[in-house]
PDB file of C-alpha atoms in Angstrom:
ATOM      1  CA  UNK A   8      -4.358  22.390  15.198  1.00 52.00           C
ATOM      2  CA  UNK A   9      -3.378  25.977  14.346  1.00 56.00           C
ATOM      3  CA  UNK A  10      -5.136  27.044  11.031  1.00 62.00           C
ATOM      4  CA  UNK A  11      -1.339  27.592   9.970  1.00 76.00           C
ATOM      5  CA  UNK A  12       0.026  23.529  10.849  1.00 75.00           C
ATOM      6  CA  UNK A  13      -2.977  22.987   9.353  1.00 78.00           C
ATOM      7  CA  UNK A  14      -3.038  24.477   5.844  1.00 84.00           C
ATOM      8  CA  UNK A  15       0.582  23.352   6.142  1.00 88.00           C
ATOM      9  CA  UNK A  16      -0.295  19.645   7.046  1.00 87.00           C
ATOM     10  CA  UNK A  17      -3.630  19.881   3.860  1.00 88.00           C
ATOM     11  CA  UNK A  18      -0.483  20.452   1.979  1.00 91.00           C
ATOM     12  CA  UNK A  19       1.291  17.619   2.173  1.00 92.00           C
ATOM     13  CA  UNK A  20      -1.384  15.353   2.359  1.00 90.00           C
ATOM     14  CA  UNK A  21      -2.459  16.726  -1.076  1.00 91.00           C
ATOM     15  CA  UNK A  22       0.964  16.850  -2.180  1.00 92.00           C
ATOM     16  CA  UNK A  23       1.428  12.707  -0.542  1.00 91.00           C
ATOM     17  CA  UNK A  24      -1.788  12.526  -2.780  1.00 90.00           C
ATOM     18  CA  UNK A  25      -0.406  13.899  -6.149  1.00 91.00           C
ATOM     19  CA  UNK A  26       3.065  11.659  -5.203  1.00 89.00           C
ATOM     20  CA  UNK A  27       4.819  15.908  -4.962  1.00 92.00           C
ATOM     21  CA  UNK A  28       8.249  14.212  -4.241  1.00 93.00           C
ATOM     22  CA  UNK A  29       9.180  17.666  -2.454  1.00 94.00           C
ATOM     23  CA  UNK A  30       6.790  16.795  -0.202  1.00 93.00           C
ATOM     24  CA  UNK A  31       7.099  13.128   0.489  1.00 93.00           C
ATOM     25  CA  UNK A  32      10.537  14.692   1.364  1.00 94.00           C
ATOM     26  CA  UNK A  33       8.740  16.631   4.146  1.00 95.00           C
ATOM     27  CA  UNK A  34       6.971  14.053   5.493  1.00 95.00           C
ATOM     28  CA  UNK A  35       9.890  11.703   5.773  1.00 94.00           C
ATOM     29  CA  UNK A  36      12.209  13.835   7.038  1.00 95.00           C
ATOM     30  CA  UNK A  37       9.588  15.096   9.815  1.00 94.00           C
ATOM     31  CA  UNK A  38       8.801  12.238  10.434  1.00 94.00           C
ATOM     32  CA  UNK A  39      10.659   9.475  10.124  1.00 95.00           C
ATOM     33  CA  UNK A  40      13.043   9.779  13.548  1.00 95.00           C
ATOM     34  CA  UNK A  41      10.082   9.431  15.150  1.00 93.00           C
ATOM     35  CA  UNK A  42       9.341   6.356  14.126  1.00 95.00           C
ATOM     36  CA  UNK A  43      12.725   4.639  13.878  1.00 95.00           C
ATOM     37  CA  UNK A  44      12.593   5.493  18.098  1.00 94.00           C
ATOM     38  CA  UNK A  45       9.688   4.281  18.619  1.00 92.00           C
ATOM     39  CA  UNK A  46      11.108   0.759  17.533  1.00 93.00           C
ATOM     40  CA  UNK A  47      14.147   0.756  18.888  1.00 93.00           C
ATOM     41  CA  UNK A  48      12.961   1.299  21.869  1.00 91.00           C
ATOM     42  CA  UNK A  49      11.128  -1.310  21.425  1.00 89.00           C
ATOM     43  CA  UNK A  50      12.640  -4.144  20.398  1.00 87.00           C
ATOM     44  CA  UNK A  51      12.785  -4.176  16.705  1.00 91.00           C
ATOM     45  CA  UNK A  52      15.637  -2.856  14.197  1.00 93.00           C
ATOM     46  CA  UNK A  53      16.840  -0.038  11.747  1.00 94.00           C
ATOM     47  CA  UNK A  54      15.435  -2.453   9.367  1.00 95.00           C
ATOM     48  CA  UNK A  55      11.978  -3.045  10.923  1.00 94.00           C
ATOM     49  CA  UNK A  56      12.007   0.181  11.514  1.00 95.00           C
ATOM     50  CA  UNK A  57      12.537   1.098   7.983  1.00 95.00           C
ATOM     51  CA  UNK A  58       9.800  -0.943   7.028  1.00 94.00           C
ATOM     52  CA  UNK A  59       7.308   0.085   9.486  1.00 95.00           C
ATOM     53  CA  UNK A  60       7.485   3.657   8.040  1.00 95.00           C
ATOM     54  CA  UNK A  61       7.046   2.527   4.438  1.00 94.00           C
ATOM     55  CA  UNK A  62       3.806   0.813   5.691  1.00 93.00           C
ATOM     56  CA  UNK A  63       2.601   3.012   7.574  1.00 94.00           C
ATOM     57  CA  UNK A  64       3.271   5.492   4.803  1.00 94.00           C
ATOM     58  CA  UNK A  65       1.387   3.630   2.260  1.00 92.00           C
ATOM     59  CA  UNK A  66      -1.358   3.552   4.845  1.00 91.00           C
ATOM     60  CA  UNK A  67      -1.209   7.396   5.096  1.00 93.00           C
ATOM     61  CA  UNK A  68      -1.264   7.932   0.934  1.00 92.00           C
ATOM     62  CA  UNK A  69      -3.722   5.062   0.494  1.00 89.00           C
ATOM     63  CA  UNK A  70      -6.145   7.836   2.744  1.00 89.00           C
ATOM     64  CA  UNK A  71      -5.543  10.568   1.045  1.00 90.00           C
ATOM     65  CA  UNK A  72      -5.519   9.034  -1.900  1.00 89.00           C
ATOM     66  CA  UNK A  73      -9.399   8.166  -1.397  1.00 86.00           C
ATOM     67  CA  UNK A  74     -11.101  12.145  -1.330  1.00 80.00           C
ATOM     68  CA  UNK A  75     -12.501  11.126   1.952  1.00 82.00           C
ATOM     69  CA  UNK A  76      -9.684  10.906   4.161  1.00 83.00           C
ATOM     70  CA  UNK A  77     -10.206  14.138   6.565  1.00 82.00           C
ATOM     71  CA  UNK A  78      -7.459  15.125   8.842  1.00 80.00           C
ATOM     72  CA  UNK A  79      -8.221  15.077  12.241  1.00 80.00           C
ATOM     73  CA  UNK A  80      -4.398  15.696  14.017  1.00 84.00           C
ATOM     74  CA  UNK A  81      -0.929  15.950  12.057  1.00 87.00           C
ATOM     75  CA  UNK A  82       0.351  14.064   9.565  1.00 91.00           C
ATOM     76  CA  UNK A  83       3.136  13.158  12.554  1.00 91.00           C
ATOM     77  CA  UNK A  84       0.153  11.680  15.215  1.00 91.00           C
ATOM     78  CA  UNK A  85      -1.366   9.070  12.287  1.00 91.00           C
ATOM     79  CA  UNK A  86       1.736   7.986  11.351  1.00 93.00           C
ATOM     80  CA  UNK A  87       3.107   7.511  14.647  1.00 93.00           C
ATOM     81  CA  UNK A  88      -0.222   5.435  15.299  1.00 91.00           C
ATOM     82  CA  UNK A  89      -0.408   3.888  12.754  1.00 92.00           C
ATOM     83  CA  UNK A  90       3.489   2.485  12.990  1.00 93.00           C
ATOM     84  CA  UNK A  91       2.832   1.831  16.647  1.00 92.00           C
ATOM     85  CA  UNK A  92      -0.639  -0.798  15.750  1.00 90.00           C
ATOM     86  CA  UNK A  93       1.430  -1.642  12.961  1.00 91.00           C
ATOM     87  CA  UNK A  94       4.241  -2.689  14.217  1.00 92.00           C
ATOM     88  CA  UNK A  95       2.399  -4.693  17.780  1.00 90.00           C
ATOM     89  CA  UNK A  96       0.503  -6.693  15.016  1.00 87.00           C
ATOM     90  CA  UNK A  97       4.697  -7.255  13.616  1.00 88.00           C
ATOM     91  CA  UNK A  98       6.109  -8.664  17.188  1.00 88.00           C
ATOM     92  CA  UNK A  99       2.589  -9.789  18.023  1.00 84.00           C
ATOM     93  CA  UNK A 100       3.242 -12.035  14.856  1.00 82.00           C
ATOM     94  CA  UNK A 101       6.503 -13.533  16.022  1.00 79.00           C
ATOM     95  CA  UNK A 102       5.871 -13.627  19.362  1.00 70.00           C
ATOM     96  CA  UNK A 103       7.615 -10.663  20.895  1.00 66.00           C
ATOM     97  CA  UNK A 104       5.230  -8.631  22.351  1.00 60.00           C
ATOM     98  CA  UNK A 105       6.160  -6.854  24.817  1.00 58.00           C
ATOM     99  CA  UNK A 106       2.980  -4.531  27.518  1.00 56.00           C
ATOM    100  CA  UNK A 107       5.359  -2.303  27.664  1.00 56.00           C
ATOM    101  CA  UNK A 108       5.422  -0.526  24.290  1.00 58.00           C
ATOM    102  CA  UNK A 109       6.658   2.456  25.013  1.00 52.00           C
ATOM    103  CA  UNK A 110       3.839   4.872  23.805  1.00 54.00           C
ATOM    104  CA  UNK A 111       5.529   8.570  24.926  1.00 53.00           C
ATOM    105  CA  UNK A 112       3.043  10.455  22.674  1.00 51.00           C
ATOM    106  CA  UNK A 113       0.563  11.905  23.744  1.00 50.00           C
ATOM    107  CA  UNK A 114      -1.703  11.690  21.333  1.00 50.00           C
ATOM    108  CA  UNK A 115      -2.880   9.331  19.508  1.00 58.00           C
ATOM    109  CA  UNK A 116      -5.426   8.326  17.142  1.00 64.00           C
ATOM    110  CA  UNK A 117      -7.749   4.937  16.820  1.00 66.00           C
ATOM    111  CA  UNK A 118      -5.866   3.749  13.286  1.00 70.00           C
ATOM    112  CA  UNK A 119      -7.846   0.046  13.571  1.00 72.00           C
ATOM    113  CA  UNK A 120     -10.042   0.015  10.688  1.00 76.00           C
ATOM    114  CA  UNK A 121      -7.445   2.081   8.547  1.00 78.00           C
ATOM    115  CA  UNK A 122      -4.406  -0.502   9.201  1.00 80.00           C
ATOM    116  CA  UNK A 123      -7.393  -3.430   8.415  1.00 80.00           C
ATOM    117  CA  UNK A 124      -8.165  -1.664   5.780  1.00 80.00           C
ATOM    118  CA  UNK A 125      -4.762  -1.743   4.350  1.00 79.00           C
ATOM    119  CA  UNK A 126      -3.501  -5.554   4.892  1.00 80.00           C
ATOM    120  CA  UNK A 127      -6.881  -6.652   2.980  1.00 81.00           C
ATOM    121  CA  UNK A 128      -5.503  -4.550   0.509  1.00 80.00           C
ATOM    122  CA  UNK A 129      -2.349  -5.667   1.007  1.00 79.00           C
ATOM    123  CA  UNK A 130      -3.284  -9.593   0.179  1.00 81.00           C
ATOM    124  CA  UNK A 131      -5.721  -8.872  -2.350  1.00 82.00           C
ATOM    125  CA  UNK A 132      -2.656  -7.486  -4.000  1.00 80.00           C
ATOM    126  CA  UNK A 133      -0.611 -10.608  -3.185  1.00 83.00           C
ATOM    127  CA  UNK A 134      -3.380 -12.952  -4.452  1.00 84.00           C
ATOM    128  CA  UNK A 135      -3.166 -10.552  -7.821  1.00 85.00           C
ATOM    129  CA  UNK A 136      -0.158 -11.820  -8.268  1.00 84.00           C
ATOM    130  CA  UNK A 137      -0.191 -14.704  -7.148  1.00 85.00           C
ATOM    131  CA  UNK A 138      -3.044 -15.374 -10.059  1.00 87.00           C
ATOM    132  CA  UNK A 139      -1.456 -13.907 -12.559  1.00 87.00           C
ATOM    133  CA  UNK A 140       1.590 -14.985 -12.265  1.00 86.00           C
ATOM    134  CA  UNK A 141      -0.277 -18.725 -11.958  1.00 86.00           C
ATOM    135  CA  UNK A 142      -2.379 -18.201 -15.848  1.00 87.00           C
ATOM    136  CA  UNK A 143       0.752 -18.914 -17.220  1.00 87.00           C
ATOM    137  CA  UNK A 144       1.869 -17.282 -21.185  1.00 89.00           C
ATOM    138  CA  UNK A 145       1.440 -16.024 -22.916  1.00 90.00           C
ATOM    139  CA  UNK A 146      -2.066 -14.384 -20.864  1.00 92.00           C
ATOM    140  CA  UNK A 147       0.303 -13.338 -18.347  1.00 91.00           C
ATOM    141  CA  UNK A 148       3.022 -11.358 -20.645  1.00 92.00           C
ATOM    142  CA  UNK A 149       0.210 -10.017 -22.723  1.00 92.00           C
ATOM    143  CA  UNK A 150      -2.077  -8.211 -19.597  1.00 91.00           C
ATOM    144  CA  UNK A 151       1.112  -7.185 -18.545  1.00 90.00           C
ATOM    145  CA  UNK A 152       1.844  -4.767 -21.382  1.00 92.00           C
ATOM    146  CA  UNK A 153      -1.524  -4.435 -21.955  1.00 93.00           C
ATOM    147  CA  UNK A 154      -1.790  -3.220 -17.918  1.00 89.00           C
ATOM    148  CA  UNK A 155       1.387  -3.241 -16.163  1.00 86.00           C
ATOM    149  CA  UNK A 156       3.108  -1.558 -20.294  1.00 89.00           C
ATOM    150  CA  UNK A 157       0.042   0.647 -21.120  1.00 91.00           C
ATOM    151  CA  UNK A 158       1.075  -0.894 -24.984  1.00 92.00           C
ATOM    152  CA  UNK A 159      -2.318  -0.344 -27.522  1.00 93.00           C
ATOM    153  CA  UNK A 160      -4.179  -3.664 -28.391  1.00 93.00           C
ATOM    154  CA  UNK A 161      -1.711  -2.844 -31.934  1.00 93.00           C
ATOM    155  CA  UNK A 162       1.329  -2.919 -30.225  1.00 94.00           C
ATOM    156  CA  UNK A 163      -0.051  -5.993 -28.807  1.00 93.00           C
ATOM    157  CA  UNK A 164      -0.857  -7.765 -31.740  1.00 93.00           C
ATOM    158  CA  UNK A 165       2.538  -6.489 -33.671  1.00 93.00           C
ATOM    159  CA  UNK A 166       4.569  -8.046 -30.050  1.00 93.00           C
ATOM    160  CA  UNK A 167       2.474 -11.829 -29.662  1.00 92.00           C
ATOM    161  CA  UNK A 168       2.205 -12.183 -33.140  1.00 91.00           C
ATOM    162  CA  UNK A 169      -1.504 -11.634 -33.934  1.00 92.00           C
ATOM    163  CA  UNK A 170      -2.707 -10.866 -37.247  1.00 91.00           C
ATOM    164  CA  UNK A 171      -4.463  -6.779 -36.232  1.00 93.00           C
ATOM    165  CA  UNK A 172      -5.835  -5.607 -32.601  1.00 92.00           C
ATOM    166  CA  UNK A 173      -9.187  -7.123 -33.351  1.00 93.00           C
ATOM    167  CA  UNK A 174      -7.319 -10.378 -32.925  1.00 93.00           C
ATOM    168  CA  UNK A 175      -5.954  -9.509 -29.862  1.00 93.00           C
ATOM    169  CA  UNK A 176      -8.764  -7.605 -27.854  1.00 93.00           C
ATOM    170  CA  UNK A 177     -10.741 -11.445 -28.208  1.00 93.00           C
ATOM    171  CA  UNK A 178      -6.917 -12.949 -26.656  1.00 94.00           C
ATOM    172  CA  UNK A 179      -6.706 -10.115 -24.207  1.00 93.00           C
ATOM    173  CA  UNK A 180     -10.872 -10.541 -22.698  1.00 94.00           C
ATOM    174  CA  UNK A 181     -10.564 -14.717 -22.519  1.00 93.00           C
ATOM    175  CA  UNK A 182      -7.280 -13.733 -20.359  1.00 93.00           C
ATOM    176  CA  UNK A 183      -9.054 -11.967 -17.970  1.00 90.00           C
ATOM    177  CA  UNK A 184     -11.695 -14.495 -17.815  1.00 92.00           C
ATOM    178  CA  UNK A 185      -9.229 -16.851 -17.088  1.00 91.00           C
ATOM    179  CA  UNK A 186      -7.351 -14.628 -14.014  1.00 91.00           C
ATOM    180  CA  UNK A 187     -10.551 -13.662 -12.832  1.00 89.00           C
ATOM    181  CA  UNK A 188     -11.759 -17.731 -11.995  1.00 89.00           C
ATOM    182  CA  UNK A 189      -7.758 -18.046 -11.164  1.00 89.00           C
ATOM    183  CA  UNK A 190      -8.499 -15.071  -8.908  1.00 87.00           C
ATOM    184  CA  UNK A 191     -12.204 -15.731  -7.135  1.00 85.00           C
ATOM    185  CA  UNK A 192     -11.256 -19.258  -6.495  1.00 84.00           C
ATOM    186  CA  UNK A 193      -8.723 -17.704  -4.183  1.00 77.00           C
ATOM    187  CA  UNK A 194     -10.660 -15.214  -2.988  1.00 71.00           C
ATOM    188  CA  UNK A 195     -13.579 -17.359  -2.137  1.00 70.00           C
ATOM    189  CA  UNK A 196     -10.857 -19.717   0.078  1.00 65.00           C
ATOM    190  CA  UNK A 197     -10.783 -16.495   2.584  1.00 60.00           C
TER     191      UNK A 197
END
C-alpha cells in the first residue's frame, strides 16, 4: 500500500478501535456496497448483507482493539475476505452452498483464524448470557447492576436492601461463584 493510503487506513482502524463515530461511518460508506454486492450476487438478501457486514465489522473491530493487529492490506480487502468467509459458512449451514461464489476481488487475505476466533468469542458470550439467565434473582439483577450499569456497592446495597456495602459485596461474590459454576459446567460440554 502507498504510504498515504496506509496512513489513512491506519487512522480509520485506530478510530474504529476507539469507537470514533466518524471513522466507523467512513468505513461503512466505503465498504458496505461491496459487501452487499457480494451477498446479493450469491443468493443473499439485503438483510443477509447487513448481517454479514455487521459481523465482518465486529471481526475488524476486535482485531483493531487487540493492539497486535497489523493491517497488511486495505480495510476493504480485509472486510471483503471476512464477509466472503462468513457468507460461505452461512451458505454451508443452510445447505445453499454454491461453488461458483462470485469472487471478483483480486486480492484476498487469509482470515480463517480471525473468523474462527470471532465465532469462538460469540459462542462464549452466548454461553455467558445463558448462564446469567440461569442464575436467577436477585443474583442476575445484582451482577447486571454492578457490571453493566456500573453501580457502586453502596448503591447496590440501597437498591437491594442490604444493610451496607460490605454485605452487598459478599452477596456479589456468592453470585459470581454461582455464575462461574454454571458457566464452566456449560463450557466443559463443548
